Short mmCIF file of C-alpha atoms in Angstrom, two decimals:
data_model
loop_
_atom_site.label_atom_id
_atom_site.label_comp_id
_atom_site.label_asym_id
_atom_site.label_seq_id
_atom_site.Cartn_x
_atom_site.Cartn_y
_atom_site.Cartn_z
CA MET A 9 44.59 -41.70 33.85
CA SER A 10 44.60 -38.54 31.78
CA LYS A 11 41.47 -36.47 31.45
CA SER A 12 40.01 -36.02 27.99
CA PRO A 13 40.75 -32.52 26.71
CA GLU A 14 38.17 -29.79 27.13
CA LYS A 15 35.89 -28.60 24.38
CA LYS A 16 36.94 -25.29 22.88
CA VAL A 17 35.45 -23.04 20.24
CA ILE A 18 37.82 -21.66 17.63
CA PRO A 19 36.43 -18.80 15.57
CA PHE A 20 37.74 -18.64 12.05
CA GLY A 21 36.97 -15.43 10.20
CA PRO A 22 35.10 -13.29 9.14
CA TYR A 23 38.37 -11.75 7.95
CA HIS A 24 40.99 -14.46 7.94
CA PRO A 25 44.22 -14.24 5.93
CA VAL A 26 43.41 -17.26 3.80
CA LEU A 27 39.76 -16.47 3.17
CA GLU A 28 39.16 -14.20 0.23
CA GLU A 29 35.63 -13.38 1.29
CA GLY A 30 34.11 -12.55 4.63
CA GLU A 31 32.57 -15.58 6.31
CA LEU A 32 32.69 -16.93 9.83
CA PHE A 33 33.29 -20.51 10.88
CA GLU A 34 33.16 -21.58 14.49
CA LEU A 35 34.83 -24.90 15.08
CA THR A 36 34.11 -26.72 18.32
CA VAL A 37 37.19 -28.81 18.98
CA ARG A 38 38.24 -31.36 21.55
CA GLY A 39 41.99 -31.39 21.44
CA GLU A 40 42.80 -31.40 17.74
CA VAL A 41 39.61 -33.02 16.55
CA VAL A 42 36.66 -31.02 15.28
CA GLU A 43 33.36 -32.07 16.81
CA GLU A 44 30.98 -29.42 15.56
CA ILE A 45 31.03 -26.78 12.90
CA TYR A 46 28.90 -23.67 12.71
CA TRP A 47 29.10 -21.16 9.94
CA LYS A 48 27.67 -17.73 9.37
CA THR A 49 27.60 -16.05 6.01
CA GLY A 50 25.79 -12.96 4.79
CA TYR A 51 28.74 -10.60 4.58
CA ASN A 52 28.59 -10.53 0.79
CA HIS A 53 24.84 -10.21 0.44
CA ARG A 54 24.17 -7.43 -2.07
CA SER A 55 20.48 -8.12 -2.79
CA ILE A 56 21.10 -8.91 -6.44
CA GLU A 57 17.69 -10.48 -7.01
CA THR A 58 15.96 -7.30 -5.85
CA ILE A 59 18.18 -5.12 -8.07
CA ALA A 60 17.43 -7.48 -11.00
CA GLU A 61 13.73 -6.79 -10.65
CA THR A 62 14.38 -3.09 -11.35
CA LYS A 63 16.59 -3.57 -14.44
CA THR A 64 15.80 -4.45 -18.03
CA TYR A 65 16.56 -7.92 -19.40
CA ASP A 66 19.65 -6.69 -21.26
CA GLN A 67 21.03 -4.97 -18.17
CA ILE A 68 20.50 -8.06 -16.00
CA CYS A 69 23.02 -9.97 -18.15
CA PHE A 70 25.69 -7.60 -16.83
CA LEU A 71 24.35 -7.70 -13.30
CA VAL A 72 24.29 -11.51 -12.96
CA GLU A 73 27.82 -11.61 -14.35
CA ARG A 74 28.83 -9.82 -11.18
CA ILE A 75 27.22 -12.34 -8.82
CA CYS A 76 30.56 -14.08 -8.82
CA GLY A 77 33.79 -13.15 -10.54
CA ILE A 78 34.85 -16.71 -11.26
CA CYS A 79 31.48 -17.90 -12.63
CA SER A 80 30.98 -14.77 -14.70
CA HIS A 81 29.90 -16.82 -17.71
CA SER A 82 27.85 -19.40 -15.81
CA HIS A 83 25.36 -17.09 -14.14
CA PRO A 84 24.49 -15.11 -17.29
CA TYR A 85 24.24 -18.45 -19.10
CA GLY A 86 21.68 -19.68 -16.59
CA PHE A 87 19.83 -16.38 -16.87
CA VAL A 88 19.71 -16.21 -20.67
CA ARG A 89 18.61 -19.83 -20.81
CA ALA A 90 15.76 -19.02 -18.43
CA VAL A 91 14.66 -16.06 -20.56
CA GLU A 92 15.06 -18.03 -23.78
CA ASP A 93 12.95 -20.79 -22.23
CA LEU A 94 10.33 -18.17 -21.37
CA ALA A 95 10.34 -16.46 -24.77
CA GLU A 96 10.93 -19.67 -26.75
CA VAL A 97 13.88 -18.32 -28.74
CA GLU A 98 16.04 -20.45 -31.02
CA ILE A 99 19.78 -19.83 -30.80
CA PRO A 100 21.90 -19.84 -33.99
CA GLU A 101 24.39 -22.71 -34.11
CA ARG A 102 27.43 -20.44 -34.33
CA ALA A 103 26.37 -18.60 -31.16
CA VAL A 104 26.02 -21.90 -29.31
CA TYR A 105 29.58 -22.88 -30.21
CA ILE A 106 30.97 -19.50 -29.13
CA ARG A 107 29.07 -19.76 -25.84
CA THR A 108 30.51 -23.23 -25.23
CA ILE A 109 34.08 -22.14 -25.99
CA VAL A 110 33.91 -19.31 -23.43
CA ALA A 111 32.20 -21.60 -20.92
CA GLU A 112 34.94 -24.23 -21.15
CA LEU A 113 37.70 -21.63 -20.98
CA GLU A 114 36.08 -20.42 -17.79
CA ARG A 115 36.08 -23.94 -16.39
CA LEU A 116 39.78 -24.27 -17.20
CA HIS A 117 40.67 -21.04 -15.44
CA SER A 118 38.46 -21.83 -12.46
CA HIS A 119 39.95 -25.31 -11.93
CA LEU A 120 43.54 -24.07 -12.29
CA LEU A 121 42.77 -21.28 -9.82
CA TRP A 122 41.42 -23.84 -7.35
CA MET A 123 44.46 -26.06 -7.77
CA GLY A 124 46.69 -23.10 -6.91
CA LEU A 125 44.61 -22.13 -3.88
CA ALA A 126 44.58 -25.73 -2.62
CA GLY A 127 48.36 -25.69 -2.74
CA HIS A 128 48.39 -22.38 -0.87
CA PHE A 129 46.11 -23.76 1.86
CA ILE A 130 48.39 -26.68 2.62
CA GLY A 131 51.38 -24.35 2.70
CA TYR A 132 52.77 -25.63 -0.58
CA ASN A 133 53.18 -22.27 -2.25
CA THR A 134 55.07 -23.71 -5.23
CA VAL A 135 51.81 -25.26 -6.42
CA PHE A 136 50.07 -21.92 -5.87
CA MET A 137 52.57 -19.96 -7.92
CA TRP A 138 52.83 -22.50 -10.75
CA GLY A 139 49.06 -23.11 -10.86
CA TRP A 140 48.41 -19.42 -11.26
CA LYS A 141 51.20 -19.06 -13.78
CA TYR A 142 49.59 -21.78 -15.90
CA ARG A 143 46.29 -19.99 -15.60
CA GLU A 144 47.63 -16.87 -17.34
CA PRO A 145 47.61 -18.32 -20.91
CA VAL A 146 43.93 -19.27 -20.37
CA LEU A 147 43.17 -15.66 -19.47
CA ASP A 148 45.06 -14.58 -22.59
CA ILE A 149 42.83 -16.78 -24.74
CA LEU A 150 39.75 -15.38 -22.99
CA GLU A 151 40.99 -11.89 -23.73
CA GLU A 152 41.49 -12.87 -27.35
CA VAL A 153 37.98 -14.34 -27.62
CA THR A 154 35.94 -11.90 -25.54
CA GLY A 155 38.05 -8.79 -25.05
CA ASN A 156 38.44 -9.00 -21.28
CA ARG A 157 40.32 -11.15 -18.79
CA GLN A 158 37.32 -11.53 -16.49
CA HIS A 159 33.66 -10.50 -16.84
CA TYR A 160 33.42 -11.52 -20.47
CA ALA A 161 30.07 -9.91 -21.34
CA THR A 162 29.66 -12.47 -24.11
CA LEU A 163 26.07 -13.48 -23.57
CA LYS A 164 22.96 -11.80 -24.79
CA ILE A 165 19.40 -13.01 -24.90
CA GLY A 166 19.11 -14.73 -28.27
CA GLY A 167 22.82 -15.18 -28.98
CA VAL A 168 26.21 -13.67 -28.23
CA ARG A 169 27.45 -10.11 -28.34
CA ARG A 170 30.71 -10.61 -30.20
CA ASP A 171 31.68 -12.87 -33.08
CA LEU A 172 34.80 -15.01 -33.01
CA GLU A 173 36.79 -14.11 -36.12
CA GLU A 174 38.15 -16.97 -38.16
CA SER A 175 41.60 -15.37 -38.29
CA LYS A 176 41.88 -15.97 -34.56
CA TYR A 177 41.28 -19.75 -34.65
CA GLU A 178 44.89 -20.63 -35.30
CA LYS A 179 46.22 -18.40 -32.56
CA ILE A 180 43.71 -19.81 -30.08
CA LEU A 181 44.59 -23.40 -31.02
CA ASP A 182 48.30 -22.63 -30.60
CA MET A 183 47.69 -21.17 -27.17
CA LEU A 184 45.55 -24.21 -26.28
CA ASP A 185 48.51 -26.50 -27.11
CA ASP A 186 50.54 -24.56 -24.58
CA VAL A 187 47.80 -24.86 -21.94
CA GLU A 188 47.28 -28.55 -22.66
CA GLU A 189 50.94 -29.34 -22.12
CA LYS A 190 50.84 -27.65 -18.71
CA CYS A 191 47.55 -29.25 -17.68
CA ARG A 192 48.91 -32.68 -18.61
CA MET A 193 52.04 -31.98 -16.61
CA LEU A 194 49.89 -31.11 -13.56
CA LEU A 195 47.74 -34.21 -14.07
CA GLU A 196 50.85 -36.40 -14.10
CA ALA A 197 52.71 -34.56 -11.35
CA VAL A 198 50.00 -34.51 -8.67
CA PRO A 199 49.69 -38.32 -8.22
CA GLU A 200 53.49 -38.58 -8.01
CA ASP A 201 54.05 -35.73 -5.55
CA PRO A 202 54.63 -37.18 -2.07
CA VAL A 203 53.63 -33.95 -0.27
CA LEU A 204 50.34 -33.52 -2.08
CA LYS A 205 49.53 -37.21 -1.75
CA SER A 206 50.12 -37.31 1.99
CA ARG A 207 48.17 -34.10 2.63
CA LEU A 208 45.22 -34.79 0.33
CA GLN A 209 44.57 -38.53 0.52
CA GLY A 210 42.04 -39.67 3.09
CA VAL A 211 41.25 -36.10 4.18
CA GLY A 212 37.69 -34.78 4.40
CA VAL A 213 36.01 -37.92 3.10
CA LEU A 214 32.46 -37.47 1.83
CA THR A 215 30.91 -40.84 1.05
CA GLU A 216 28.63 -41.31 -1.92
CA GLN A 217 25.58 -41.60 0.33
CA GLU A 218 26.48 -38.35 2.12
CA ALA A 219 27.06 -36.63 -1.20
CA ARG A 220 23.55 -37.66 -2.27
CA ASP A 221 21.97 -36.79 1.09
CA TRP A 222 23.42 -33.28 1.18
CA GLY A 223 22.47 -32.73 -2.46
CA THR A 224 25.99 -31.84 -3.57
CA LEU A 225 26.74 -30.94 -7.15
CA GLY A 226 29.64 -30.72 -9.57
CA PRO A 227 33.16 -31.90 -8.77
CA THR A 228 32.22 -32.25 -5.07
CA ALA A 229 29.65 -34.92 -5.96
CA ARG A 230 31.72 -36.49 -8.73
CA GLY A 231 34.71 -36.85 -6.41
CA SER A 232 32.53 -39.04 -4.18
CA GLY A 233 31.47 -41.37 -6.97
CA TYR A 234 28.09 -39.68 -7.44
CA ASP A 235 27.86 -39.59 -11.22
CA ILE A 236 25.99 -36.36 -11.86
CA ASP A 237 26.71 -33.70 -14.46
CA VAL A 238 24.06 -31.36 -15.74
CA ARG A 239 25.98 -30.90 -18.98
CA ARG A 240 25.30 -34.56 -19.83
CA ASP A 241 22.02 -35.12 -17.97
CA HIS A 242 20.20 -32.08 -19.37
CA PRO A 243 22.15 -31.30 -22.53
CA HIS A 244 22.49 -27.67 -23.39
CA ALA A 245 25.03 -25.55 -25.26
CA ALA A 246 27.07 -27.71 -27.62
CA TYR A 247 27.65 -30.52 -25.12
CA ASP A 248 25.68 -33.13 -27.03
CA TRP A 249 27.36 -32.22 -30.32
CA VAL A 250 30.87 -32.94 -29.10
CA ASP A 251 32.58 -35.97 -27.65
CA TRP A 252 33.62 -35.77 -24.00
CA ASP A 253 33.51 -37.77 -20.78
CA VAL A 254 32.23 -37.10 -17.28
CA CYS A 255 35.08 -37.52 -14.80
CA VAL A 256 34.17 -39.48 -11.68
CA GLU A 257 36.43 -40.57 -8.82
CA GLU A 258 35.37 -42.98 -6.11
CA SER A 259 37.27 -42.21 -2.91
CA GLY A 260 35.48 -38.98 -1.85
CA ASP A 261 38.52 -37.32 -0.26
CA VAL A 262 40.17 -34.05 -1.26
CA TYR A 263 42.56 -35.95 -3.50
CA ALA A 264 39.62 -37.34 -5.52
CA LYS A 265 38.17 -33.86 -5.92
CA THR A 266 41.55 -32.60 -7.11
CA MET A 267 41.85 -35.38 -9.66
CA VAL A 268 38.31 -34.77 -10.93
CA ARG A 269 39.18 -31.15 -11.57
CA LEU A 270 42.50 -31.90 -13.22
CA ARG A 271 40.91 -34.50 -15.49
CA GLU A 272 38.11 -32.08 -16.35
CA ASN A 273 40.73 -29.63 -17.55
CA MET A 274 41.74 -32.10 -20.26
CA GLU A 275 38.07 -32.66 -21.21
CA SER A 276 37.57 -28.88 -21.48
CA ILE A 277 40.49 -28.56 -23.86
CA LYS A 278 39.03 -31.43 -25.91
CA ILE A 279 35.63 -29.69 -26.06
CA ILE A 280 37.13 -26.33 -27.12
CA ARG A 281 39.13 -28.00 -29.92
CA GLN A 282 36.03 -29.77 -31.24
CA CYS A 283 33.95 -26.58 -31.04
CA ILE A 284 36.49 -24.67 -33.11
CA ASP A 285 36.68 -27.55 -35.63
CA GLN A 286 32.91 -27.85 -36.00
CA MET A 287 32.20 -24.11 -36.03
CA VAL A 288 29.74 -23.17 -38.77
CA PRO A 289 29.40 -19.76 -40.41
CA GLY A 290 26.19 -17.84 -39.89
CA PRO A 291 24.50 -15.26 -37.71
CA ILE A 292 25.46 -14.93 -34.06
CA GLU A 293 22.12 -13.81 -32.65
CA ASN A 294 18.38 -13.94 -33.15
CA GLU A 295 16.85 -10.64 -32.22
CA VAL A 296 14.35 -10.85 -29.39
CA ARG A 297 11.87 -8.00 -29.52
CA GLU A 298 9.45 -8.92 -26.81
CA ILE A 299 9.43 -11.03 -23.66
CA PRO A 300 5.95 -12.56 -23.20
CA PRO A 301 4.38 -13.07 -19.76
CA GLY A 302 5.23 -16.41 -18.19
CA GLU A 303 7.90 -18.32 -16.33
CA GLY A 304 11.19 -19.78 -17.44
CA ILE A 305 13.96 -21.86 -15.89
CA GLY A 306 17.54 -22.20 -16.97
CA THR A 307 20.29 -24.51 -15.78
CA TYR A 308 23.93 -24.51 -16.63
CA GLY A 309 26.80 -26.75 -15.63
CA ALA A 310 29.14 -24.24 -13.98
CA PRO A 311 32.67 -25.21 -12.84
CA ARG A 312 31.31 -25.85 -9.32
CA GLY A 313 28.09 -27.64 -10.30
CA GLU A 314 24.66 -26.78 -11.54
CA THR A 315 23.57 -23.13 -11.63
CA PHE A 316 19.85 -22.59 -11.64
CA HIS A 317 17.94 -19.44 -12.62
CA TYR A 318 14.22 -18.79 -12.52
CA VAL A 319 12.62 -15.80 -14.21
CA ALA A 320 8.98 -14.73 -14.05
CA SER A 321 7.80 -12.07 -16.46
CA ASP A 322 4.58 -10.06 -16.75
CA GLY A 323 5.36 -8.93 -20.29
CA THR A 324 7.12 -5.70 -19.29
CA ASN A 325 10.77 -4.70 -19.65
CA SER A 326 11.95 -6.22 -16.39
CA PRO A 327 11.18 -9.51 -14.64
CA ILE A 328 8.80 -9.57 -11.69
CA ARG A 329 10.84 -12.31 -10.01
CA HIS A 330 14.35 -13.52 -10.54
CA LYS A 331 15.66 -16.37 -8.43
CA VAL A 332 19.22 -17.66 -8.44
CA ARG A 333 20.54 -20.86 -6.94
CA ALA A 334 24.29 -21.22 -7.15
CA PRO A 335 26.05 -24.60 -6.75
CA SER A 336 27.85 -23.52 -3.57
CA PHE A 337 24.45 -23.21 -1.90
CA ASN A 338 24.20 -27.01 -2.11
CA ASN A 339 27.86 -27.80 -1.61
CA VAL A 340 28.64 -25.65 1.45
CA PRO A 341 26.33 -27.51 3.92
CA SER A 342 28.19 -30.77 3.19
CA PHE A 343 30.92 -29.39 5.49
CA GLU A 344 28.85 -30.81 8.32
CA ALA A 345 29.45 -34.29 6.95
CA SER A 346 33.04 -33.94 5.78
CA CYS A 347 34.64 -31.78 8.51
CA ILE A 348 33.48 -33.63 11.63
CA GLY A 349 36.19 -35.87 13.04
CA GLU A 350 38.94 -34.18 11.03
CA GLU A 351 42.00 -32.60 12.59
CA ILE A 352 41.87 -28.85 12.72
CA ALA A 353 44.78 -28.47 10.28
CA ASP A 354 42.85 -30.41 7.65
CA VAL A 355 39.57 -28.57 8.10
CA LEU A 356 40.66 -25.56 6.08
CA LEU A 357 41.56 -27.80 3.16
CA THR A 358 38.25 -29.65 3.47
CA LEU A 359 36.41 -26.33 3.44
CA ALA A 360 38.33 -25.27 0.35
CA ALA A 361 37.86 -28.62 -1.42
CA VAL A 362 34.29 -27.90 -2.50
CA ASP A 363 35.56 -24.64 -4.03
CA PRO A 364 33.00 -22.62 -2.10
CA CYS A 365 31.94 -19.29 -3.47
CA TYR A 366 30.15 -17.26 -0.83
CA SER A 367 29.33 -14.31 -3.05
CA CYS A 368 27.32 -16.76 -5.19
CA THR A 369 25.59 -18.31 -2.23
CA GLU A 370 24.35 -15.27 -0.41
CA ARG A 371 21.08 -14.69 -2.07
CA SER A 372 18.95 -13.92 0.95
CA LEU A 373 19.25 -12.77 4.51
CA LYS A 374 17.39 -14.49 7.30
CA LEU A 375 16.81 -12.44 10.43
CA THR A 376 16.18 -14.56 13.51
CA PRO A 377 14.57 -12.82 16.46
CA THR A 378 16.91 -12.89 19.44
CA SER A 379 14.36 -12.72 22.25
CA SER A 380 12.47 -15.98 21.80
CA ASP A 381 12.01 -18.67 19.21
CA GLU A 382 8.24 -18.40 19.44
CA ARG A 383 8.24 -15.45 17.07
CA LEU A 384 9.40 -17.69 14.24
CA LEU A 385 6.24 -18.90 12.59
CA THR A 386 5.91 -21.97 10.44
CA PRO A 387 3.89 -21.61 7.22
CA ARG A 388 1.02 -23.48 8.87
CA GLN A 389 0.99 -21.07 11.83
CA LEU A 390 1.06 -18.10 9.46
CA LEU A 391 -1.89 -19.49 7.56
CA GLU A 392 -3.77 -20.03 10.81
CA ALA A 393 -3.00 -16.49 11.99
CA SER A 394 -4.27 -15.11 8.71
CA ARG A 395 -7.50 -17.14 8.90
CA ASN A 396 -8.06 -16.10 12.51
CA LYS A 397 -7.72 -12.45 11.54
CA THR A 398 -10.33 -12.86 8.79
CA LYS A 399 -12.63 -14.54 11.31
CA GLU A 400 -12.17 -11.67 13.79
CA LEU A 401 -12.90 -9.08 11.12
CA ILE A 402 -16.06 -10.94 10.08
CA ASP A 403 -17.17 -11.13 13.72
CA GLN A 404 -16.66 -7.38 14.10
CA CYS A 405 -18.83 -6.56 11.07
CA MET B 24 53.84 17.79 8.91
CA ASN B 25 56.51 17.33 11.57
CA TRP B 26 59.69 15.33 11.12
CA LYS B 27 58.25 12.23 12.79
CA GLU B 28 55.38 11.98 10.33
CA ARG B 29 57.70 12.61 7.40
CA LEU B 30 59.95 9.83 8.60
CA ALA B 31 57.00 7.44 9.00
CA ARG B 32 55.77 8.17 5.48
CA TRP B 33 59.25 7.73 4.05
CA GLY B 34 59.44 4.38 5.81
CA ILE B 35 56.17 3.11 4.33
CA LYS B 36 57.23 3.88 0.77
CA ARG B 37 60.08 1.38 0.82
CA SER B 38 58.03 -1.79 1.17
CA PRO B 39 54.31 -1.27 1.62
CA TRP B 40 52.49 -4.10 3.36
CA VAL B 41 48.93 -4.51 2.26
CA TYR B 42 45.89 -5.79 4.13
CA HIS B 43 43.00 -6.79 1.93
CA VAL B 44 39.41 -6.27 3.11
CA ASN B 45 36.61 -7.72 1.02
CA THR B 46 33.49 -5.71 1.73
CA GLY B 47 31.14 -7.68 -0.50
CA ALA B 48 33.07 -7.86 -3.78
CA CYS B 49 32.28 -10.46 -6.41
CA ASN B 50 35.74 -12.15 -6.03
CA ASN B 51 37.04 -10.84 -9.30
CA CYS B 52 39.01 -7.97 -7.79
CA ASP B 53 40.36 -10.37 -5.17
CA ILE B 54 41.55 -12.77 -7.86
CA GLU B 55 43.25 -9.97 -9.77
CA ILE B 56 44.97 -8.78 -6.58
CA LEU B 57 46.40 -12.27 -6.03
CA ASP B 58 47.21 -12.48 -9.72
CA VAL B 59 49.37 -9.37 -9.47
CA LEU B 60 51.41 -11.07 -6.76
CA CYS B 61 51.90 -14.19 -8.90
CA PRO B 62 54.76 -14.90 -11.30
CA ARG B 63 53.66 -13.03 -14.42
CA PHE B 64 53.18 -9.58 -12.88
CA ASP B 65 55.00 -10.22 -9.61
CA ALA B 66 54.39 -7.07 -7.59
CA GLU B 67 56.29 -8.69 -4.74
CA ARG B 68 59.50 -7.64 -6.43
CA PHE B 69 58.62 -4.07 -5.36
CA GLY B 70 58.27 -5.21 -1.77
CA ILE B 71 54.47 -5.21 -1.88
CA LYS B 72 53.21 -8.01 0.30
CA LEU B 73 49.83 -9.18 1.58
CA VAL B 74 49.74 -9.49 5.36
CA GLY B 75 47.37 -11.28 7.71
CA THR B 76 46.32 -8.49 10.02
CA PRO B 77 45.62 -4.75 9.67
CA ARG B 78 48.02 -4.14 12.58
CA HIS B 79 50.94 -5.01 10.31
CA ALA B 80 49.63 -3.09 7.31
CA ASP B 81 50.61 0.20 5.69
CA VAL B 82 47.95 0.09 3.01
CA LEU B 83 44.32 -0.99 3.39
CA LEU B 84 43.01 -2.44 0.13
CA VAL B 85 39.21 -2.37 0.10
CA SER B 86 37.28 -4.11 -2.66
CA GLY B 87 33.53 -4.20 -2.99
CA PRO B 88 30.51 -2.07 -2.17
CA VAL B 89 30.22 -1.76 1.59
CA THR B 90 27.40 -4.07 2.66
CA ARG B 91 25.54 -3.77 5.94
CA HIS B 92 27.46 -6.66 7.51
CA THR B 93 30.90 -5.42 6.51
CA GLU B 94 30.64 -1.74 7.42
CA GLN B 95 31.66 -2.22 11.06
CA PRO B 96 34.52 -4.64 10.27
CA LEU B 97 35.84 -2.08 7.77
CA ARG B 98 35.76 0.66 10.42
CA ASP B 99 37.51 -1.66 12.88
CA ALA B 100 40.15 -2.56 10.30
CA TYR B 101 40.83 1.11 9.58
CA GLU B 102 41.11 1.87 13.27
CA ALA B 103 43.53 -1.03 13.79
CA THR B 104 45.85 0.07 10.98
CA PRO B 105 48.80 2.10 12.26
CA LYS B 106 48.79 5.67 10.92
CA PRO B 107 49.90 7.10 8.56
CA CYS B 108 48.30 4.64 6.17
CA ALA B 109 46.76 4.76 2.73
CA VAL B 110 43.36 3.37 1.76
CA VAL B 111 42.83 2.04 -1.76
CA ALA B 112 39.22 1.91 -2.98
CA PHE B 113 39.55 -0.97 -5.40
CA GLY B 114 37.44 -1.57 -8.49
CA ALA B 115 34.22 0.01 -9.67
CA CYS B 116 32.40 -1.21 -6.55
CA GLY B 117 35.01 0.19 -4.19
CA CYS B 118 35.01 3.58 -5.92
CA SER B 119 31.27 4.07 -6.31
CA SER B 120 29.42 0.87 -5.24
CA GLY B 121 29.12 0.27 -9.00
CA ILE B 122 26.24 -1.83 -10.22
CA PHE B 123 25.13 -2.59 -6.65
CA LYS B 124 24.51 1.06 -5.76
CA ASP B 125 20.75 0.57 -5.43
CA GLY B 126 20.99 -2.63 -3.40
CA LEU B 127 18.96 -2.52 -0.21
CA ASN B 128 21.78 -4.14 1.72
CA VAL B 129 24.52 -1.84 0.40
CA ASN B 130 25.41 0.92 2.81
CA GLY B 131 27.53 3.22 0.69
CA THR B 132 30.97 3.66 -0.76
CA VAL B 133 34.31 2.93 0.84
CA ASP B 134 35.32 6.60 0.96
CA ARG B 135 32.15 7.58 2.84
CA VAL B 136 32.82 5.03 5.59
CA ILE B 137 36.53 5.87 5.84
CA ARG B 138 35.92 9.65 5.79
CA GLU B 139 33.45 9.25 8.65
CA GLU B 140 36.18 7.57 10.66
CA ASP B 141 38.94 9.97 9.62
CA PRO B 142 38.27 13.03 7.40
CA GLU B 143 42.01 13.35 6.67
CA ALA B 144 42.47 9.81 5.33
CA ILE B 145 44.55 9.30 2.17
CA ILE B 146 42.30 7.48 -0.32
CA THR B 147 43.29 6.37 -3.83
CA TYR B 148 40.80 5.08 -6.35
CA VAL B 149 41.43 2.24 -8.80
CA PRO B 150 38.51 2.08 -11.24
CA GLY B 151 37.79 -0.89 -13.49
CA CYS B 152 35.68 -4.02 -13.29
CA PRO B 153 38.03 -5.61 -12.44
CA PRO B 154 41.07 -3.34 -12.80
CA ARG B 155 43.68 -4.90 -15.09
CA PRO B 156 46.92 -6.04 -13.44
CA GLU B 157 48.80 -3.23 -15.21
CA ALA B 158 46.34 -0.73 -13.72
CA ILE B 159 46.89 -2.23 -10.27
CA ILE B 160 50.66 -1.83 -10.50
CA SER B 161 50.24 1.73 -11.75
CA ALA B 162 47.86 2.40 -8.84
CA ALA B 163 50.45 1.04 -6.42
CA VAL B 164 52.99 3.54 -7.75
CA LYS B 165 50.50 6.41 -7.49
CA THR B 166 49.50 5.44 -3.96
CA LEU B 167 53.13 5.54 -2.88
CA GLU B 168 53.57 8.93 -4.54
CA ALA B 169 50.57 10.26 -2.62
CA LEU B 170 52.17 9.35 0.69
#
């Protein structure tokens, strides 16, 4: 009788050839099968929330853009919505359409980028090269609309910074035709490709119940049949003025998540076309002169899920508190459900399937004392300690 | 410079292998680096190639402000790279820590960390947020000229 193989720990990172960012995964494996997963992040923590509290509202738009390079429209969108909620500002219709166009172009480029990376992770570099080649026309349109390939700097509290000239509509629509053709080709090619099918189907399954339990968002949740999309559930931007569908797949594996993203590409193109058709002339911003004291929240349906921003103001030039919750913060812990029981070769793909963005996630740093666990206090213990100190001081008086 | 060093530098120029270290960048520089290697710009035709370990690398490409967690890994990566090698401080963050300069978890610029390890290090700077692919290719040419 053969003995069952020993447990081994395989460290993966913090600098691994396939990981763009620094993060550490420790996989406990028995033979080929992963039994436990532990991850450590914090390498990308740049204390953005603290910096935000020292900047003015206009400067923060540029700062939150740099939380993540791929979501560089989503984070400012969440932020300006929070401030607009706080200051009760109305946005001109034209500005809303321009915001939506840039947002959907960002979704297109993010999903195509993910498709390429997924191909790279399974060693199918043809998909990587073609996916990224198809992404280039999207970046060209973004450059046409906003002036830069990445970091668009489009958003401003009260509107947008730059107008979209009417002379550009035709060129943008022509370029969109080109992108649409390629996206449709990908959408038709992936289900027919034997390599992709065999590597993606049945891998890293996250059931609907698990998706709900771990609080996943965006394509990760929708790939598991959990019908959630903040763009439809809490309408913002121009999403309730245009006709589009939420893409949901049932099977919960990596293949489902791929198909959700590829189908969303087509929806994005549909939304951009309608936005350009329905565009109305008019001003592109309402000037905001003062931010009153108070609190505001803003959500936005980023390519990876719901981005949430909270801003508290005391009426001065900069916020007293700015809190960010990126979608990867919810999606990354679901690894514990989807990676266990997988073979080690499939784990990387499962990790990549939620499109994790660690530079978004790392908002805070928790320092755990190494000597003993007793030094970690629960809120109740803290409260008790505080009350005891008051009692001691009173006794001394 | 003796003949051995001159030979080593001449050798690097033919096909520089690049190791990419992300020291807390926002991903944008990393995407543009990969983009340059993809079909439209295709820097691989010049023999530029990303490798998996600093021990195989001729050029260390560092993007991002150096955060507290990544300072030691960056030092280790520089130490592991065979000399002579070039260091490229990539993007606004790599050159000057950029917008994150005042962050409480940001330890300083790439050149400060590298100069502490080796005062003679060859460092090139590629400004931009993120640098455009054309700028990256131009930087590659300049880095090779500096060697």
